[in-house]
Amino acid sequence: MFGLKRAASGLWSARLSIPIPRDRWQDVGQAYGTKSGIRQEFLKSLQTHDKQEAVKRRGPALEALCFQVNEKRAAIGKPHLEGD
């Protein structure tokens, strides 16, 4: 499923992938201070083993992740990831 990832433990996570172009990966990496300077995705645990429940929780979790990334990008003077 799009936006979901299942861990080996069986717990589901929401997965936010930063879209191409690659300069966005570098901007996000810079905003988060990553060692490599690149950040392509974010995961947030949905705290459930049930796939149907994970699908229900995915939307709000992805919105929260997107908001967090946009706030970090704004702090370094980069535009939001709106519409991506």
Short mmCIF file of C-alpha atoms in Angstrom, two decimals:
data_model
loop_
_atom_site.label_atom_id
_atom_site.label_comp_id
_atom_site.label_asym_id
_atom_site.label_seq_id
_atom_site.Cartn_x
_atom_site.Cartn_y
_atom_site.Cartn_z
CA MET A 1 0.00 0.00 0.00
CA PHE A 2 1.12 3.51 -0.77
CA GLY A 3 2.39 5.35 2.28
CA LEU A 4 2.58 2.27 4.50
CA LYS A 5 5.46 0.09 5.58
CA ARG A 6 5.34 -3.02 7.75
CA ALA A 7 8.20 -3.69 10.15
CA ALA A 8 9.56 -7.14 10.94
CA SER A 9 7.67 -6.95 14.25
CA GLY A 10 4.40 -6.65 12.34
CA LEU A 11 3.72 -3.04 13.32
CA TRP A 12 2.67 -0.70 10.53
CA SER A 13 4.23 2.71 9.91
CA ALA A 14 3.25 5.66 7.77
CA ARG A 15 5.94 6.36 5.16
CA LEU A 16 6.47 9.83 3.71
CA SER A 17 8.75 9.83 0.67
CA ILE A 18 10.27 13.15 -0.39
CA PRO A 19 9.64 13.53 -4.14
CA ILE A 20 12.27 14.11 -6.80
CA PRO A 21 14.15 16.41 -7.72
CA ARG A 22 17.16 15.45 -5.63
CA ASP A 23 17.76 19.00 -4.43
CA ARG A 24 14.72 18.56 -2.18
CA TRP A 25 16.43 15.56 -0.57
CA GLN A 26 19.44 17.77 0.11
CA ASP A 27 17.25 20.59 1.49
CA VAL A 28 15.52 18.19 3.87
CA GLY A 29 18.84 16.61 4.83
CA GLN A 30 20.22 20.06 5.56
CA ALA A 31 17.15 20.97 7.62
CA TYR A 32 17.51 17.81 9.73
CA GLY A 33 21.30 17.97 9.90
CA THR A 34 21.87 14.48 8.52
CA LYS A 35 25.42 13.23 8.25
CA SER A 36 25.12 12.42 4.53
CA GLY A 37 23.24 15.64 3.79
CA ILE A 38 20.35 13.72 2.20
CA ARG A 39 17.00 12.59 3.62
CA GLN A 40 14.56 10.77 1.33
CA GLU A 41 11.89 9.38 3.65
CA PHE A 42 10.33 9.57 7.08
CA LEU A 43 8.54 6.88 9.08
CA LYS A 44 5.99 7.27 11.87
CA SER A 45 4.71 4.26 13.76
CA LEU A 46 0.96 3.76 13.59
CA GLN A 47 1.00 1.53 16.70
CA THR A 48 -1.09 -1.24 15.15
CA HIS A 49 -0.67 -4.74 13.73
CA ASP A 50 -3.97 -4.53 11.83
CA LYS A 51 -3.68 -3.44 8.19
CA GLN A 52 -7.18 -1.95 7.97
CA GLU A 53 -6.56 0.15 11.09
CA ALA A 54 -3.22 1.24 9.64
CA VAL A 55 -4.95 2.44 6.48
CA LYS A 56 -7.32 4.53 8.63
CA ARG A 57 -4.47 6.06 10.64
CA ARG A 58 -2.20 6.68 7.65
CA GLY A 59 -3.73 9.99 6.48
CA PRO A 60 -3.38 11.97 9.70
CA ALA A 61 0.10 10.53 10.28
CA LEU A 62 1.27 11.57 6.81
CA GLU A 63 -0.16 15.05 7.31
CA ALA A 64 1.73 15.36 10.60
CA LEU A 65 4.97 14.22 8.96
CA CYS A 66 4.50 16.63 6.06
CA PHE A 67 3.81 19.51 8.45
CA GLN A 68 6.95 18.66 10.43
CA VAL A 69 9.11 18.56 7.29
CA ASN A 70 7.66 21.84 6.01
CA GLU A 71 8.38 23.54 9.33
CA LYS A 72 12.00 22.38 9.24
CA ARG A 73 12.40 23.51 5.61
CA ALA A 74 10.89 26.91 6.43
CA ALA A 75 13.37 27.30 9.28
CA ILE A 76 16.24 27.19 6.77
CA GLY A 77 14.45 29.41 4.26
CA LYS A 78 13.28 26.75 1.79
CA PRO A 79 9.76 26.57 0.29
CA HIS A 80 7.14 24.06 1.43
CA LEU A 81 6.60 20.69 -0.25
CA GLU A 82 2.98 21.61 -1.03
CA GLY A 83 1.16 19.58 -3.64
CA ASP A 84 3.81 16.87 -3.85
#
